[in-house]
XYZ file of C-alpha atoms in Angstrom:
655
model
C -14.443 61.216 -92.116
C -17.771 59.884 -90.970
C -17.277 56.846 -93.154
C -13.828 56.181 -91.614
C -15.214 56.379 -88.038
C -17.962 53.952 -88.903
C -15.461 51.526 -90.420
C -13.276 51.796 -87.257
C -16.286 51.129 -85.064
C -17.164 48.100 -87.136
C -13.607 46.761 -86.831
C -13.697 47.323 -83.017
C -16.978 45.455 -82.774
C -15.472 42.593 -84.781
C -12.461 42.508 -82.416
C -14.770 42.439 -79.388
C -16.731 39.590 -80.861
C -13.547 37.577 -81.522
C -12.358 38.301 -77.933
C -15.713 37.418 -76.389
C -16.212 40.934 -75.018
C -19.762 42.137 -74.603
C -20.337 45.891 -74.411
C -23.393 47.981 -73.713
C -24.218 50.856 -76.000
C -22.980 53.306 -73.351
C -19.601 51.547 -72.910
C -16.468 53.677 -72.940
C -14.110 53.513 -75.898
C -11.149 51.091 -75.531
C -8.564 53.555 -74.328
C -10.774 55.237 -71.797
C -12.019 51.875 -70.464
C -8.524 50.551 -69.890
C -7.395 53.741 -68.213
C -10.442 53.724 -65.894
C -9.928 50.085 -64.912
C -6.180 50.548 -64.451
C -6.606 53.639 -62.271
C -9.544 52.546 -60.122
C -8.760 48.851 -59.612
C -8.785 48.052 -55.887
C -5.752 45.776 -56.205
C -2.166 46.306 -57.229
C -1.414 45.716 -60.912
C 1.778 46.051 -62.860
C 2.639 45.041 -66.416
C 6.003 43.787 -67.674
C 7.534 43.523 -71.098
C 8.966 40.320 -72.547
C 12.163 40.750 -70.457
C 10.354 41.079 -67.123
C 10.816 44.818 -66.746
C 7.877 46.841 -65.454
C 6.181 48.764 -68.220
C 3.141 50.114 -66.358
C 1.885 50.252 -62.781
C -1.458 51.323 -61.333
C -1.877 53.696 -58.360
C -2.893 50.919 -55.955
C 0.321 48.998 -56.725
C 2.443 52.082 -56.078
C 0.615 52.634 -52.783
C 1.009 49.024 -51.606
C 4.669 48.887 -52.636
C 5.383 52.281 -51.082
C 7.209 53.325 -54.249
C 6.398 56.056 -56.788
C 5.342 54.826 -60.199
C 8.404 56.459 -61.774
C 10.679 54.332 -59.592
C 8.894 51.176 -60.653
C 8.592 51.616 -64.414
C 11.666 50.250 -66.174
C 12.890 48.254 -63.186
C 13.310 44.485 -63.283
C 10.239 43.322 -61.345
C 11.911 40.222 -59.959
C 15.079 41.887 -58.741
C 13.249 44.862 -57.281
C 10.296 43.194 -55.603
C 10.412 39.423 -55.211
C 11.595 38.135 -51.806
C 11.100 35.051 -49.659
C 9.249 35.143 -46.328
C 12.450 36.178 -44.544
C 13.280 39.046 -46.928
C 16.043 37.272 -48.869
C 16.131 37.584 -52.692
C 14.571 34.624 -54.487
C 16.471 32.851 -57.304
C 15.226 33.804 -60.765
C 14.848 30.135 -61.571
C 12.327 29.827 -58.739
C 10.300 32.905 -59.702
C 6.873 31.782 -60.848
C 5.678 35.140 -62.312
C 8.893 35.291 -64.341
C 8.298 31.745 -65.584
C 5.076 32.899 -67.264
C 7.271 34.530 -69.943
C 8.632 31.063 -70.717
C 5.613 28.754 -70.662
C 2.871 31.312 -71.358
C 0.404 29.972 -68.801
C -1.290 31.920 -66.034
C -0.104 31.059 -62.517
C -1.452 31.884 -59.091
C 0.247 32.191 -55.722
C -1.649 31.830 -52.467
C -0.994 33.923 -49.395
C 1.735 31.614 -48.126
C 4.146 31.863 -51.030
C 4.302 35.526 -52.056
C 6.307 38.355 -50.543
C 7.243 41.725 -52.097
C 9.811 44.197 -50.823
C 8.361 47.639 -50.165
C 10.229 50.841 -50.750
C 10.476 51.342 -46.983
C 12.285 48.040 -46.622
C 9.302 46.330 -45.023
C 7.956 43.091 -46.433
C 4.510 42.872 -48.001
C 2.828 39.441 -47.858
C 0.711 39.054 -50.973
C -1.742 36.861 -52.795
C -1.109 37.205 -56.540
C -1.957 36.110 -60.069
C 0.380 36.413 -63.098
C -1.149 36.195 -66.586
C 0.517 36.302 -70.021
C -0.045 39.285 -72.368
C -0.195 38.470 -76.067
C -0.320 40.744 -79.089
C -1.130 39.306 -82.478
C -0.632 35.844 -80.954
C 2.873 36.622 -79.714
C 3.815 36.579 -75.965
C 4.988 40.077 -75.154
C 4.731 40.445 -71.361
C 2.867 39.672 -68.152
C 0.176 41.270 -66.015
C 0.705 40.705 -62.263
C -2.278 41.365 -60.007
C -1.672 41.285 -56.212
C -3.358 42.183 -52.927
C -2.128 42.642 -49.351
C -2.483 39.235 -47.619
C -1.038 40.351 -44.292
C -4.387 40.719 -42.553
C -5.557 37.440 -43.999
C -2.441 35.704 -42.725
C -2.802 37.362 -39.328
C -6.437 36.248 -39.122
C -5.418 32.715 -40.062
C -2.714 32.764 -37.404
C -5.205 34.045 -34.841
C -7.618 31.290 -35.775
C -4.859 28.694 -35.511
C -3.824 30.082 -32.142
C -7.418 30.070 -30.923
C -7.903 26.483 -32.051
C -4.665 25.460 -30.375
C -5.751 27.200 -27.176
C -9.123 25.457 -27.293
C -7.459 22.096 -27.880
C -5.101 22.791 -24.986
C -8.019 23.741 -22.747
C -10.014 20.699 -23.845
C -7.029 18.490 -23.078
C -6.714 19.966 -19.597
C -10.430 19.621 -18.944
C -10.236 16.004 -20.084
C -7.333 15.429 -17.698
C -9.234 17.007 -14.795
C -12.308 14.911 -15.634
C -10.228 11.748 -15.788
C -8.597 12.607 -12.462
C -11.985 13.230 -10.835
C -13.317 9.931 -12.158
C -10.244 8.040 -11.001
C -10.320 9.572 -7.519
C -13.966 8.587 -7.107
C -13.337 4.943 -7.972
C -11.248 3.930 -4.972
C -11.194 4.573 -1.254
C -7.607 3.332 -0.972
C -5.723 6.588 -0.384
C -2.182 5.599 -1.378
C -3.401 3.863 -4.516
C -5.544 6.841 -5.549
C -2.727 9.355 -5.044
C -0.255 7.175 -6.940
C -2.720 6.984 -9.837
C -3.124 10.760 -9.635
C 0.622 11.194 -10.072
C 0.627 8.806 -13.019
C -2.043 10.926 -14.730
C -0.064 14.123 -14.174
C 3.215 12.631 -15.461
C 3.974 13.231 -18.274
C 0.818 15.090 -19.366
C 1.353 18.155 -17.186
C 4.626 17.516 -15.378
C 7.913 15.625 -15.647
C 7.762 14.179 -12.128
C 5.451 14.457 -9.135
C 5.240 13.644 -5.431
C 2.463 13.585 -2.835
C 2.823 13.991 0.929
C 0.079 13.558 3.540
C -0.211 14.899 7.057
C -0.743 11.976 9.426
C -0.768 14.035 12.632
C -0.199 17.571 13.917
C 3.488 17.380 12.958
C 3.765 14.003 11.220
C 4.177 13.891 7.432
C 4.291 10.805 5.227
C 5.215 10.656 1.544
C 2.767 8.327 -0.172
C 3.671 8.608 -3.860
C 6.576 9.579 -6.099
C 6.231 9.430 -9.887
C 9.716 9.879 -11.386
C 10.494 11.182 -14.878
C 9.298 8.752 -17.495
C 6.252 7.290 -15.816
C 5.133 4.953 -13.021
C 7.040 4.667 -9.768
C 10.381 2.941 -9.806
C 11.217 0.505 -7.032
C 8.780 -0.594 -4.374
C 5.830 1.729 -3.884
C 3.958 2.328 -0.697
C 0.967 0.487 -2.146
C 3.115 -2.543 -2.968
C 4.667 -2.510 0.476
C 1.254 -2.256 2.075
C -0.076 -5.110 -0.052
C 2.752 -7.304 1.154
C 2.055 -6.376 4.752
C -1.647 -7.144 4.321
C -0.861 -10.531 2.738
C 1.324 -11.354 5.736
C -1.427 -10.194 8.074
C -4.095 -12.253 6.323
C -1.876 -15.334 6.371
C -1.499 -14.941 10.111
C -5.282 -14.857 10.490
C -5.646 -11.227 11.607
C -8.456 -9.304 9.957
C -9.562 -6.591 12.396
C -9.320 -2.841 12.092
C -6.499 -2.740 14.652
C -4.508 -5.308 12.679
C -4.991 -3.280 9.509
C -3.727 -0.161 11.235
C -0.704 -2.083 12.498
C 0.066 -3.299 9.000
C -0.010 0.288 7.736
C 2.315 1.454 10.497
C 4.706 -1.370 9.690
C 4.662 -0.429 6.013
C 5.248 3.259 6.756
C 8.176 2.443 9.003
C 9.891 0.711 6.089
C 9.681 3.687 3.735
C 12.694 5.920 4.487
C 14.104 8.008 1.671
C 17.562 6.546 2.245
C 16.310 2.952 2.191
C 16.395 0.603 -0.781
C 14.206 -2.243 -1.913
C 15.315 -5.719 -2.883
C 16.493 -4.451 -6.289
C 18.589 -1.657 -4.769
C 16.201 1.082 -5.915
C 15.538 4.082 -3.698
C 12.305 3.935 -1.733
C 11.104 7.540 -1.440
C 7.787 6.749 0.210
C 7.464 6.703 3.962
C 7.570 8.948 7.028
C 9.340 12.314 6.686
C 10.855 14.634 9.300
C 8.291 16.547 11.371
C 6.581 19.740 10.244
C 7.806 22.761 12.203
C 6.323 26.232 12.600
C 9.624 27.977 11.915
C 10.342 26.618 8.432
C 9.679 28.933 5.477
C 10.332 26.236 2.901
C 7.594 25.787 0.254
C 6.431 22.360 1.443
C 6.172 23.487 5.072
C 4.301 26.663 4.109
C 1.782 24.733 2.031
C 1.254 22.087 4.725
C 0.570 24.887 7.222
C -2.126 26.427 5.021
C -0.514 28.506 2.254
C -2.053 28.685 -1.203
C -0.337 26.900 -4.077
C 3.195 28.189 -4.723
C 4.933 28.638 -8.087
C 8.667 27.962 -7.716
C 11.453 29.177 -9.965
C 15.072 27.963 -10.091
C 16.135 30.113 -7.127
C 13.286 28.797 -4.964
C 14.123 25.217 -5.890
C 17.817 25.509 -5.058
C 17.361 27.557 -1.871
C 19.102 26.181 1.204
C 16.946 23.987 3.433
C 15.975 25.573 6.757
C 14.575 22.392 8.357
C 14.876 18.587 8.003
C 11.518 18.422 6.199
C 12.745 20.966 3.636
C 15.927 18.920 3.194
C 13.880 15.767 2.561
C 11.835 17.653 -0.042
C 15.036 18.960 -1.612
C 16.387 15.419 -1.989
C 13.779 14.791 -4.662
C 14.772 17.938 -6.571
C 18.434 16.923 -6.340
C 17.682 13.401 -7.529
C 15.412 14.238 -10.468
C 16.142 17.910 -11.207
C 13.681 20.734 -11.851
C 13.582 24.061 -13.663
C 10.097 24.975 -12.469
C 7.775 23.539 -9.820
C 4.392 23.964 -8.169
C 3.619 22.916 -4.605
C -0.161 22.846 -4.047
C -2.099 22.007 -0.884
C -4.495 19.097 -0.563
C -6.956 21.220 1.354
C -10.601 20.905 2.289
C -12.741 23.589 3.894
C -11.656 22.324 7.321
C -8.013 21.342 7.081
C -4.878 20.779 5.017
C -4.456 17.060 4.403
C -1.248 17.114 2.390
C 0.652 18.593 -0.537
C 1.143 17.858 -4.229
C 4.469 18.719 -5.894
C 4.771 18.787 -9.698
C 7.832 19.833 -11.694
C 9.133 20.497 -15.177
C 12.707 19.932 -16.261
C 12.830 22.122 -19.394
C 13.740 25.767 -18.628
C 12.019 26.781 -21.874
C 8.694 25.366 -20.634
C 8.180 26.686 -17.099
C 4.869 26.582 -15.284
C 2.741 29.737 -15.533
C -0.223 31.234 -13.715
C -2.688 29.061 -15.646
C -0.762 25.951 -14.604
C -0.778 27.162 -10.997
C -4.574 27.504 -11.015
C -4.988 24.090 -12.645
C -2.738 22.248 -10.178
C -4.412 24.049 -7.264
C -7.789 22.808 -8.520
C -6.454 19.261 -8.860
C -5.121 19.517 -5.300
C -8.589 20.450 -4.035
C -10.129 17.490 -5.835
C -7.518 15.136 -4.421
C -8.149 16.520 -0.928
C -11.860 15.755 -1.204
C -11.024 12.190 -2.235
C -8.626 11.794 0.704
C -11.172 13.265 3.111
C -13.877 10.914 1.822
C -11.506 7.969 2.172
C -10.700 8.956 5.770
C -14.404 9.247 6.568
C -15.149 5.925 4.897
C -12.302 4.242 6.786
C -13.626 5.544 10.104
C -17.120 4.362 9.268
C -15.750 1.029 8.101
C -13.739 0.504 11.280
C -16.742 1.403 13.422
C -19.013 -0.905 11.441
C -16.468 -3.710 11.533
C -16.024 -3.310 15.285
C -19.797 -3.422 15.777
C -19.987 -6.437 13.514
C -17.284 -8.329 15.395
C -18.988 -7.596 18.696
C -22.088 -9.304 17.298
C -20.124 -12.482 16.544
C -20.084 -13.995 20.014
C -17.898 -17.003 20.872
C -19.535 -20.258 19.884
C -21.211 -22.244 22.656
C -19.734 -25.495 24.017
C -22.284 -28.094 23.021
C -21.032 -31.523 24.032
C -19.928 -33.851 21.265
C -21.203 -31.592 18.475
C -18.180 -29.595 17.378
C -18.584 -26.075 16.027
C -16.187 -23.710 14.266
C -16.768 -20.370 12.573
C -14.739 -17.821 10.682
C -15.439 -14.286 9.530
C -13.320 -12.403 7.017
C -14.232 -8.765 6.304
C -14.241 -7.298 2.832
C -10.817 -6.153 1.564
C -9.623 -2.680 2.488
C -11.270 -0.150 0.186
C -14.473 -2.208 -0.094
C -17.541 -1.460 2.026
C -18.387 -3.677 4.983
C -21.001 -6.244 4.017
C -23.831 -7.779 5.997
C -22.562 -11.335 6.595
C -23.006 -12.782 10.092
C -23.354 -16.049 11.981
C -24.672 -17.164 15.349
C -25.090 -20.345 17.380
C -26.947 -20.951 20.608
C -28.350 -23.759 22.729
C -32.150 -23.554 22.830
C -34.282 -24.249 25.916
C -35.000 -27.798 24.668
C -31.263 -28.574 24.557
C -30.942 -28.431 20.780
C -28.086 -26.460 19.232
C -29.264 -23.917 16.662
C -26.853 -22.660 14.008
C -27.695 -19.511 12.077
C -26.033 -17.718 9.198
C -27.286 -14.738 7.221
C -26.589 -11.793 4.961
C -28.285 -8.413 5.397
C -28.614 -6.042 2.451
C -26.764 -2.769 2.977
C -23.299 -1.366 3.612
C -21.142 -0.178 6.490
C -22.839 1.549 9.457
C -26.342 0.851 8.201
C -25.720 -2.835 7.698
C -24.080 -3.163 11.120
C -27.172 -1.689 12.770
C -29.485 -3.914 10.733
C -27.413 -6.977 11.593
C -27.759 -6.177 15.287
C -31.533 -5.801 14.923
C -31.955 -9.023 12.991
C -29.683 -11.072 15.235
C -31.351 -9.982 18.464
C -34.860 -10.450 17.063
C -34.033 -13.942 15.842
C -32.410 -14.917 19.138
C -35.507 -13.745 21.003
C -37.845 -15.626 18.689
C -35.764 -18.793 18.955
C -35.868 -18.645 22.763
C -39.495 -17.620 22.986
C -41.050 -20.983 22.110
C -40.152 -24.446 20.890
C -41.279 -24.647 17.279
C -39.950 -25.569 13.819
C -37.399 -23.231 12.169
C -39.844 -22.310 9.396
C -42.355 -20.822 11.845
C -39.625 -18.890 13.630
C -38.411 -17.442 10.322
C -41.980 -16.551 9.306
C -42.376 -14.582 12.536
C -38.990 -12.967 11.928
C -40.114 -11.947 8.429
C -43.234 -10.285 9.862
C -41.071 -8.339 12.293
C -38.612 -7.292 9.579
C -41.419 -5.933 7.410
C -43.420 -4.204 10.130
C -41.005 -2.866 12.739
C -37.641 -2.378 10.971
C -36.304 -0.554 7.936
C -34.290 -3.586 6.787
C -34.808 -3.896 3.039
C -34.005 -7.575 2.492
C -31.954 -10.298 4.114
C -31.189 -13.969 3.667
C -30.844 -16.463 6.498
C -30.571 -20.149 7.337
C -31.699 -21.432 10.705
C -30.724 -25.026 11.420
C -31.326 -27.309 14.404
C -28.861 -30.153 15.065
C -31.171 -32.697 16.635
C -30.257 -35.988 18.277
C -28.703 -37.568 21.332
C -24.949 -37.526 21.820
C -24.725 -41.171 20.813
C -26.729 -40.460 17.639
C -28.382 -40.711 15.279
C -28.338 -37.007 14.340
C -30.456 -35.038 11.918
C -30.369 -31.539 10.472
C -33.688 -29.694 10.683
C -33.502 -26.393 8.834
C -35.156 -23.674 6.799
C -33.551 -21.331 4.268
C -34.887 -17.882 3.434
C -33.158 -17.133 0.147
C -29.702 -18.203 1.388
C -27.189 -20.479 -0.419
C -27.878 -24.125 0.541
C -25.998 -25.972 3.294
C -23.174 -28.280 2.228
C -23.058 -31.787 3.721
C -19.624 -33.437 3.798
C -19.320 -37.038 5.009
C -16.162 -38.299 6.652
C -15.388 -40.511 3.637
C -15.053 -37.448 1.366
C -18.492 -37.329 -0.241
C -20.112 -33.896 -0.461
C -23.431 -32.560 -1.712
C -25.618 -29.500 -1.329
C -28.866 -29.775 0.620
C -31.209 -28.002 -1.773
C -34.431 -28.670 0.127
C -35.936 -26.156 2.488
C -35.411 -23.196 0.121
C -37.901 -20.376 0.663
C -38.448 -16.691 -0.079
C -35.905 -14.295 1.423
C -36.802 -11.952 4.263
C -38.378 -8.569 3.626
C -40.592 -9.406 0.652
C -43.493 -10.895 2.611
C -45.508 -14.051 1.985
C -49.056 -14.264 0.752
C -51.643 -14.565 3.538
C -52.202 -18.298 2.983
C -48.501 -19.131 2.502
C -45.815 -20.177 4.945
C -42.251 -21.359 4.709
C -41.452 -25.035 5.035
C -38.699 -27.027 6.729
C -36.371 -29.736 5.515
C -34.867 -32.625 7.475
C -31.720 -34.536 6.536
C -30.168 -37.488 8.440
C -26.532 -36.802 9.287
C -24.083 -39.710 8.989
C -21.688 -40.152 11.889
C -18.635 -37.913 11.579
C -20.214 -35.754 8.863
C -19.823 -31.986 8.639
C -22.474 -29.415 7.771
C -21.118 -26.164 6.349
C -23.152 -22.970 6.379
C -21.601 -20.068 4.447
C -22.353 -16.734 2.821
C -22.146 -16.011 -0.888
C -18.839 -14.161 -0.529
C -17.157 -17.567 -0.236
C -18.361 -18.739 -3.649
C -18.928 -15.504 -5.566
C -16.367 -15.027 -8.360
C -15.439 -11.557 -9.746
C -16.948 -12.574 -13.096
C -20.236 -13.554 -11.434
C -19.780 -17.320 -11.933
C -21.639 -18.524 -8.825
C -22.046 -22.097 -10.077
C -18.317 -22.445 -10.626
C -17.624 -21.155 -7.123
C -20.059 -23.592 -5.552
C -18.496 -26.480 -7.440
C -15.048 -25.468 -6.191
C -16.340 -25.251 -2.630
C -17.874 -28.726 -2.845
C -14.632 -30.261 -4.140
C -12.384 -28.488 -1.607
C -14.685 -29.394 1.283
C -14.668 -33.058 0.240
C -10.866 -33.063 0.175
C -10.782 -31.631 3.709
C -13.441 -33.931 5.146
C -11.204 -35.568 7.762
C -9.367 -32.427 8.863
C -10.077 -31.149 12.383
C -13.028 -28.772 12.299
C -10.952 -25.609 12.873
C -8.396 -26.623 10.257
C -11.287 -27.471 7.920
C -12.564 -23.872 8.105
C -9.118 -22.283 7.811
C -8.154 -24.356 4.786
C -11.459 -23.673 3.054
C -10.974 -19.922 3.406
C -7.425 -20.185 2.119
C -8.311 -22.351 -0.881
C -11.421 -20.389 -1.806
C -9.770 -16.994 -1.358
C -9.905 -14.791 -4.441
C -9.879 -11.132 -5.479
C -13.490 -10.641 -4.422
C -14.765 -7.503 -2.695
C -17.342 -9.198 -0.450
C -17.062 -10.275 3.160
C -17.261 -13.961 4.105
C -18.788 -15.869 7.011
C -18.658 -19.655 7.500
C -20.094 -21.813 10.264
C -19.293 -25.538 10.372
C -20.763 -28.213 12.636
C -19.487 -31.794 12.876
C -21.475 -34.591 14.494
C -19.606 -37.266 16.462
C -18.057 -40.329 14.852
C -19.782 -43.637 15.463
C -18.853 -44.907 18.914
C -17.058 -41.671 19.873
C -16.945 -41.266 23.656
C -16.844 -38.339 25.985
C -18.322 -34.893 25.792
C -19.111 -31.861 27.842
C -22.846 -31.505 27.337
C -24.918 -30.598 30.329
C -26.739 -33.577 31.819
C -30.213 -34.087 30.459
C -29.630 -32.023 27.272
C -30.525 -34.679 24.729
C -31.512 -32.427 21.818
C -34.899 -33.915 21.091
C -36.368 -33.127 17.659
C -39.420 -30.970 17.130
C -42.149 -31.729 14.626
C -41.432 -30.172 11.214
C -43.917 -27.619 9.947
C -46.149 -28.845 7.182
C -45.766 -27.124 3.866
C -44.519 -27.577 0.367
C -42.325 -30.618 -0.148
């Protein structure tokens, strides 16, 4: 007996060696080992015979499948257990564990392609592995190991949902950031609000509209973005651009003219009007806001928080003309859900933003309401800033125009000047001109550009102009010395940072000859245009601009140029020649050629045509001052007797 046990142990050791099994000396015998593994395995395991029927099942499998082992053993594993994700039986031909009995290779299913039917009728998502069982080299069954993958799938779904939510939030934050950036880039209200609508449609809404309060009861619709994208038909911005072009062509550039152009544009924009292509023009004045209306738009314009509207709110009967006008948009474009949010600052409600969705399956929710309300607050700040900037601009422009006195009547020397402010939405610049008859009878022409914007630059212009006038009148001396004294004053008694200026004296008797005696402090050079169409820049007399200060032993120097009879001297600011791409040389060449072509035009027509031909999409203001000396033998004049315009001695300095 002992000999037989030893021989059996030797045979078992040989089998282990052939199978690659390594055992310790304390290892359990084969039968006990298999039973221990089978019973204590923390995963479900069942074995099948060569026909696919279950021949053994471990306790964990019975627990997961919610079936007693007796009900499992002998059953066809595929028919009893295998289902698709919806609980429908799977075809035997598509059963991968069953296919192991055919090809004899182990297969593995991840947690997306395995589902078992539990005894309770519930589905069990699984991750599984099916391996062939061989005996004496012959395929005799399969071993199917599986675990519950439900929690894993749920965790994966939660992770996917969290990632989707983060992406959604990131997208909304990106939209809000883009809106904030866009609103900060322009002070043109209608343009900014139209761009706002274009960012909201179709990212967050299917169509949008913006209304502004223009008075205690007055309301104006400034933007409508229909389904599909940018505004159809003529927009308020396009209408206003046309009105401004007409205004500019007529030569009106003041704040009052700009306001009139806006009123004219608004009067065109009725909801029942059409443009030249027959498209509805929704922008324009709306019926007045009343205290009695309970319609969403009226409530928001009177101070309500943002409102979330459902189908019943959208289709409710209008209780006032303003509500009816708002309802026309809903009737025209449709809506299943809408939000009406105020454009509100800490002090007042400036308008309302309406956004809608057309799909009933995708209505706005509370998160959307908070987002649109935040966008409304940002838009309100932009509108408020634009209003403040416009008021400052109008004040600065009015101050600036008051500084540009009418030109003096100076005998046979003819003067003309033009000033064109920066386009609407651009800050007021520091361009200015002046002309006066000095005590010695000479006409002085001055043009300059003060660094700064809006109210500050208007104040600095006033300071500089009055100081220079006083210095010119104080004593008879060359322009360079006057500008040196002006520079000292700028540095020591003002907060003007820098400025450029040309001061020029037109010296000579009425009958001629005439000469130009000038100094330039960092300003573009004068342009001389003869009556035969020859033009050139007078590059002499260029000196350091104001505000930087000269060395103690330095001074500016003058230049003198004889003026042919009938010639024109043009003083101008850089806005006339500055191109959007910064090509100053190209602009100066264009100015020289256009001025030569206009040499024989009357002086006023000369200035008007130059502005028209040199006009471009620049954002700077422009000032020009032209002086034309008499033709040879020209008679007449209105100079005061005895005012001969005698020259003064030029200051010595660098040549």
